[in-house]
Amino acid sequence: MPRPIQAIIHKNALKNNLKIARQHTGNSQHLLTVVKANAYGHGIENVYDCFKNADGFALLDLSEAMRLRQLNYNGQILLLEGIFHATDLDLCAQYHLSFAIHSPHQIQWLKAHQSNATFEVFLKMNSGMNRLGFKPEDYATAWHTLSQLNCVSKLHHMMHFSDADGDRFGENGTNYQYEVFQNTINGLAGKQSVSNSAAMLRHHHIPSDFVRAGIALYGSSPDYPTHSAADWGLKPTMSLRSEIIAVQQIGANESIGYGSKFIAKQDMKVGIVACGYADGYQRVSPTGTPVLVNGQRTTLLGRVSMDMLAVDLTHSDANIGDEVVLWGQSKCGNILAIDEVAAASGTLGYELMCAITARVEVKVED
Ligand SMILES: *Cc1c(COP(=O)(O)O)cnc(C)c1O
């Protein structure tokens, strides 16, 4: 038998979450499902059937774009960071990929490109996040340059919010950036790609022609704890499940695990779970991080090791072989929100789902 840890991908939840995303996007808006980082750790091939009827995919890696084409996908694929080298344009032409242009060097590559291919281009503005994109004062020049290139068949406007999930300097986190964006593209033709999950769910007034939805589709709330995934009607799409592989009875002043980080105050029953940081569970998750055993909430104890972690079974009749849910759904239906586990670990649902390692068996269920 293999080690009992598994990541279960729930197709019905993926479909449910896409439906929720649809409810937050208007009929005229294109909904691009973001499947970067191997579909946020879920596996592109595992989510493909559930998302293929959206209006397109968005991702970063050419290799992932090619995997979508290998699945016979014919629709739009957008490379969010654009091309990394001039020769990538040949592959964009061959595989019919749209891409962002965020820097002058990419425009130079396009100018120098020798073929009859034409490209759908998303010109990216740096409207305040200061990561990728042209500053507002350089934007119109870049737009005019691109609009005159024969190889550019469609030219759209693109930006990315830094604070769509909350506030920025005390004001609504989208207002400032969106205003900059609007003012800059004023008079320049083209559709707009603006919204991520947080903007899609929270800011319906933003007319994003191409919505780029990621995390919400994977059942994590982009603005937790303001809203939980359940508040948005989102369901967990990944469950990290394992089993109890040993039980220890310990007394007061005995410790558990490396560094003796947890010391019992009284007699305790401790379950050892086949899950560690080499599976992608965060080593920094502290004592108190929630866990489900047989669908019942309990907590992590002590330091997470490479292959194991400990949980409190003092008030549980759980035994060897019993189900442990690190996040997601128990077989009995009870849910441990990935956002709750992430918050206890000082991170986000994004990081937990992306961190699952290759040794964890992935199983796809309805
Ligand atoms: C990852 C990403 C998204 C999706 O963001 P979510 O918060 O997961 O919805 C959208 N746009 C860009 C440019 C991204 O890199």
mmCIF file of C-alpha atoms in Angstrom, residues 41-216:
data_model
loop_
_atom_site.group_PDB
_atom_site.id
_atom_site.type_symbol
_atom_site.label_atom_id
_atom_site.label_comp_id
_atom_site.label_asym_id
_atom_site.label_seq_id
_atom_site.Cartn_x
_atom_site.Cartn_y
_atom_site.Cartn_z
ATOM 1 C CA GLY A 41 -1.390 22.951 -7.683
ATOM 2 C CA HIS A 42 -4.494 21.077 -8.859
ATOM 3 C CA GLY A 43 -3.047 19.852 -12.168
ATOM 4 C CA ILE A 44 -4.004 21.489 -15.459
ATOM 5 C CA GLU A 45 -5.289 18.190 -16.840
ATOM 6 C CA ASN A 46 -7.433 17.711 -13.721
ATOM 7 C CA VAL A 47 -9.266 21.022 -13.990
ATOM 8 C CA TYR A 48 -9.403 21.211 -17.777
ATOM 9 C CA ASP A 49 -12.819 19.610 -18.302
ATOM 10 C CA CYS A 50 -14.387 21.813 -15.656
ATOM 11 C CA PHE A 51 -13.001 25.082 -17.040
ATOM 12 C CA LYS A 52 -12.837 24.483 -20.805
ATOM 13 C CA ASN A 53 -16.234 26.074 -21.376
ATOM 14 C CA ALA A 54 -15.202 29.369 -19.838
ATOM 15 C CA ASP A 55 -13.954 31.970 -22.326
ATOM 16 C CA GLY A 56 -10.275 31.133 -22.124
ATOM 17 C CA PHE A 57 -7.297 30.285 -19.977
ATOM 18 C CA ALA A 58 -4.579 32.482 -18.518
ATOM 19 C CA LEU A 59 -1.185 31.300 -17.299
ATOM 20 C CA LEU A 60 2.526 32.112 -17.435
ATOM 21 C CA ASP A 61 4.482 29.159 -18.747
ATOM 22 C CA LEU A 62 4.679 28.265 -22.408
ATOM 23 C CA SER A 63 4.955 24.634 -21.397
ATOM 24 C CA GLU A 64 1.613 24.872 -19.606
ATOM 25 C CA ALA A 65 0.041 26.565 -22.617
ATOM 26 C CA MET A 66 1.252 23.680 -24.764
ATOM 27 C CA ARG A 67 -0.315 21.198 -22.377
ATOM 28 C CA LEU A 68 -3.670 22.901 -22.958
ATOM 29 C CA ARG A 69 -3.179 22.627 -26.714
ATOM 30 C CA GLN A 70 -2.303 18.954 -26.281
ATOM 31 C CA LEU A 71 -5.724 18.538 -24.680
ATOM 32 C CA ASN A 72 -7.107 19.866 -27.982
ATOM 33 C CA TYR A 73 -8.074 23.205 -26.519
ATOM 34 C CA ASN A 74 -8.715 25.690 -29.323
ATOM 35 C CA GLY A 75 -9.825 28.764 -27.393
ATOM 36 C CA GLN A 76 -7.929 31.736 -26.072
ATOM 37 C CA ILE A 77 -4.798 31.278 -23.975
ATOM 38 C CA LEU A 78 -3.257 34.403 -22.441
ATOM 39 C CA LEU A 79 0.345 34.515 -21.228
ATOM 40 C CA LEU A 80 0.080 36.846 -18.233
ATOM 41 C CA GLU A 81 3.762 37.791 -18.106
ATOM 42 C CA GLY A 82 4.169 37.780 -21.844
ATOM 43 C CA ILE A 83 7.187 36.414 -23.636
ATOM 44 C CA PHE A 84 10.487 35.749 -21.901
ATOM 45 C CA HIS A 85 12.600 35.625 -25.055
ATOM 46 C CA ALA A 86 12.297 36.763 -28.664
ATOM 47 C CA THR A 87 12.038 33.176 -29.904
ATOM 48 C CA ASP A 88 8.929 32.650 -27.762
ATOM 49 C CA LEU A 89 7.083 34.552 -30.479
ATOM 50 C CA ASP A 90 7.519 31.597 -32.827
ATOM 51 C CA LEU A 91 5.773 29.390 -30.279
ATOM 52 C CA CYS A 92 3.068 32.001 -29.702
ATOM 53 C CA ALA A 93 2.424 31.966 -33.427
ATOM 54 C CA GLN A 94 2.491 28.195 -33.670
ATOM 55 C CA TYR A 95 0.235 27.619 -30.654
ATOM 56 C CA HIS A 96 -1.897 30.673 -31.192
ATOM 57 C CA LEU A 97 -1.244 32.313 -27.818
ATOM 58 C CA SER A 98 -2.189 35.818 -26.685
ATOM 59 C CA PHE A 99 0.272 37.581 -24.444
ATOM 60 C CA ALA A 100 0.878 40.575 -22.263
ATOM 61 C CA ILE A 101 3.468 43.176 -23.184
ATOM 62 C CA HIS A 102 4.802 44.848 -20.080
ATOM 63 C CA SER A 103 8.205 46.248 -21.057
ATOM 64 C CA PRO A 104 9.921 48.015 -23.963
ATOM 65 C CA HIS A 105 12.242 45.063 -24.648
ATOM 66 C CA GLN A 106 9.210 42.952 -25.544
ATOM 67 C CA ILE A 107 8.096 45.576 -28.057
ATOM 68 C CA GLN A 108 11.552 45.419 -29.628
ATOM 69 C CA TRP A 109 11.202 41.650 -30.018
ATOM 70 C CA LEU A 110 7.823 42.110 -31.676
ATOM 71 C CA LYS A 111 9.236 44.737 -34.040
ATOM 72 C CA ALA A 112 12.047 42.417 -35.019
ATOM 73 C CA HIS A 113 9.818 39.379 -35.456
ATOM 74 C CA GLN A 114 9.968 37.950 -38.969
ATOM 75 C CA SER A 115 6.871 36.025 -39.947
ATOM 76 C CA ASN A 116 3.379 36.616 -41.201
ATOM 77 C CA ALA A 117 1.891 35.695 -37.841
ATOM 78 C CA THR A 118 -0.402 38.118 -36.050
ATOM 79 C CA PHE A 119 -0.870 38.366 -32.314
ATOM 80 C CA GLU A 120 -3.526 39.390 -29.819
ATOM 81 C CA VAL A 121 -1.687 41.605 -27.364
ATOM 82 C CA PHE A 122 -2.578 42.854 -23.874
ATOM 83 C CA LEU A 123 -0.588 45.989 -23.142
ATOM 84 C CA LYS A 124 0.066 46.089 -19.433
ATOM 85 C CA MET A 125 0.003 49.269 -17.416
ATOM 86 C CA ASN A 126 1.761 49.760 -14.123
ATOM 87 C CA SER A 127 -1.080 51.604 -12.432
ATOM 88 C CA GLY A 128 0.457 51.507 -8.982
ATOM 89 C CA MET A 129 1.496 47.967 -8.114
ATOM 90 C CA ASN A 130 5.020 48.583 -9.395
ATOM 91 C CA ARG A 131 5.667 45.060 -10.543
ATOM 92 C CA LEU A 132 5.083 44.807 -14.293
ATOM 93 C CA GLY A 133 3.875 47.272 -16.872
ATOM 94 C CA PHE A 134 4.368 50.654 -18.463
ATOM 95 C CA LYS A 135 4.042 53.696 -16.242
ATOM 96 C CA PRO A 136 1.018 55.851 -17.110
ATOM 97 C CA GLU A 137 3.263 58.517 -18.687
ATOM 98 C CA ASP A 138 4.854 55.948 -21.042
ATOM 99 C CA TYR A 139 1.709 54.019 -21.801
ATOM 100 C CA ALA A 140 0.261 55.936 -24.740
ATOM 101 C CA THR A 141 3.578 55.853 -26.619
ATOM 102 C CA ALA A 142 3.796 52.093 -26.194
ATOM 103 C CA TRP A 143 0.184 51.761 -27.302
ATOM 104 C CA HIS A 144 0.772 53.829 -30.452
ATOM 105 C CA THR A 145 3.900 51.862 -31.312
ATOM 106 C CA LEU A 146 2.102 48.542 -30.969
ATOM 107 C CA SER A 147 -0.999 49.689 -32.812
ATOM 108 C CA GLN A 148 1.149 50.424 -35.854
ATOM 109 C CA LEU A 149 2.774 46.988 -36.016
ATOM 110 C CA ASN A 150 1.382 44.668 -38.674
ATOM 111 C CA CYS A 151 1.877 41.670 -36.434
ATOM 112 C CA VAL A 152 -0.481 43.077 -33.787
ATOM 113 C CA SER A 153 -4.011 42.127 -34.807
ATOM 114 C CA LYS A 154 -5.762 43.038 -31.545
ATOM 115 C CA LEU A 155 -4.576 45.378 -28.830
ATOM 116 C CA HIS A 156 -6.171 45.414 -25.366
ATOM 117 C CA HIS A 157 -5.456 47.284 -22.151
ATOM 118 C CA MET A 158 -4.414 45.407 -19.039
ATOM 119 C CA MET A 159 -3.611 46.163 -15.419
ATOM 120 C CA HIS A 160 -3.480 44.300 -12.125
ATOM 121 C CA PHE A 161 -4.741 45.391 -8.706
ATOM 122 C CA SER A 162 -2.519 45.317 -5.654
ATOM 123 C CA ASP A 163 -5.380 45.786 -3.170
ATOM 124 C CA ALA A 164 -8.626 44.514 -4.685
ATOM 125 C CA ASP A 165 -9.040 42.359 -1.577
ATOM 126 C CA GLY A 166 -9.073 45.297 0.822
ATOM 127 C CA ASP A 167 -8.010 48.850 1.430
ATOM 128 C CA ARG A 168 -5.151 50.883 0.088
ATOM 129 C CA PHE A 169 -3.954 53.698 2.319
ATOM 130 C CA GLY A 170 -7.400 53.830 3.904
ATOM 131 C CA GLU A 171 -9.474 53.959 0.732
ATOM 132 C CA ASN A 172 -11.133 51.278 -1.341
ATOM 133 C CA GLY A 173 -8.227 49.284 -2.721
ATOM 134 C CA THR A 174 -9.325 49.545 -6.334
ATOM 135 C CA ASN A 175 -10.287 53.194 -6.665
ATOM 136 C CA TYR A 176 -6.895 54.773 -7.001
ATOM 137 C CA GLN A 177 -5.440 52.313 -9.487
ATOM 138 C CA TYR A 178 -8.570 52.093 -11.560
ATOM 139 C CA GLU A 179 -8.754 55.853 -11.856
ATOM 140 C CA VAL A 180 -5.146 56.023 -13.056
ATOM 141 C CA PHE A 181 -5.906 53.300 -15.571
ATOM 142 C CA GLN A 182 -9.084 54.941 -16.848
ATOM 143 C CA ASN A 183 -7.456 58.316 -17.251
ATOM 144 C CA THR A 184 -4.497 56.840 -19.100
ATOM 145 C CA ILE A 185 -6.423 54.740 -21.618
ATOM 146 C CA ASN A 186 -8.903 57.541 -22.291
ATOM 147 C CA GLY A 187 -9.047 57.972 -26.065
ATOM 148 C CA LEU A 188 -7.088 54.788 -26.799
ATOM 149 C CA ALA A 189 -9.181 52.053 -28.402
ATOM 150 C CA GLY A 190 -9.208 48.553 -26.963
ATOM 151 C CA LYS A 191 -10.892 46.266 -24.484
ATOM 152 C CA GLN A 192 -9.843 46.134 -20.859
ATOM 153 C CA SER A 193 -8.537 43.282 -18.730
ATOM 154 C CA VAL A 194 -8.506 44.389 -15.139
ATOM 155 C CA SER A 195 -10.189 42.139 -12.606
ATOM 156 C CA ASN A 196 -8.755 39.242 -10.627
ATOM 157 C CA SER A 197 -10.916 37.146 -8.281
ATOM 158 C CA ALA A 198 -11.085 39.788 -5.571
ATOM 159 C CA ALA A 199 -12.140 42.533 -7.985
ATOM 160 C CA MET A 200 -14.596 40.190 -9.707
ATOM 161 C CA LEU A 201 -16.316 39.301 -6.435
ATOM 162 C CA ARG A 202 -16.105 42.628 -4.624
ATOM 163 C CA HIS A 203 -16.156 45.342 -7.279
ATOM 164 C CA HIS A 204 -18.899 44.731 -9.806
ATOM 165 C CA HIS A 205 -18.719 48.309 -11.020
ATOM 166 C CA ILE A 206 -15.384 47.673 -12.737
ATOM 167 C CA PRO A 207 -16.085 46.967 -16.412
ATOM 168 C CA SER A 208 -13.386 44.391 -17.046
ATOM 169 C CA ASP A 209 -13.941 42.960 -20.534
ATOM 170 C CA PHE A 210 -11.585 40.104 -19.707
ATOM 171 C CA VAL A 211 -11.836 38.913 -16.102
ATOM 172 C CA ARG A 212 -8.841 36.870 -14.914
ATOM 173 C CA ALA A 213 -10.187 34.645 -12.151
ATOM 174 C CA GLY A 214 -7.887 32.341 -10.231
ATOM 175 C CA ILE A 215 -8.154 31.698 -6.527
ATOM 176 C CA ALA A 216 -11.940 31.872 -6.271
#
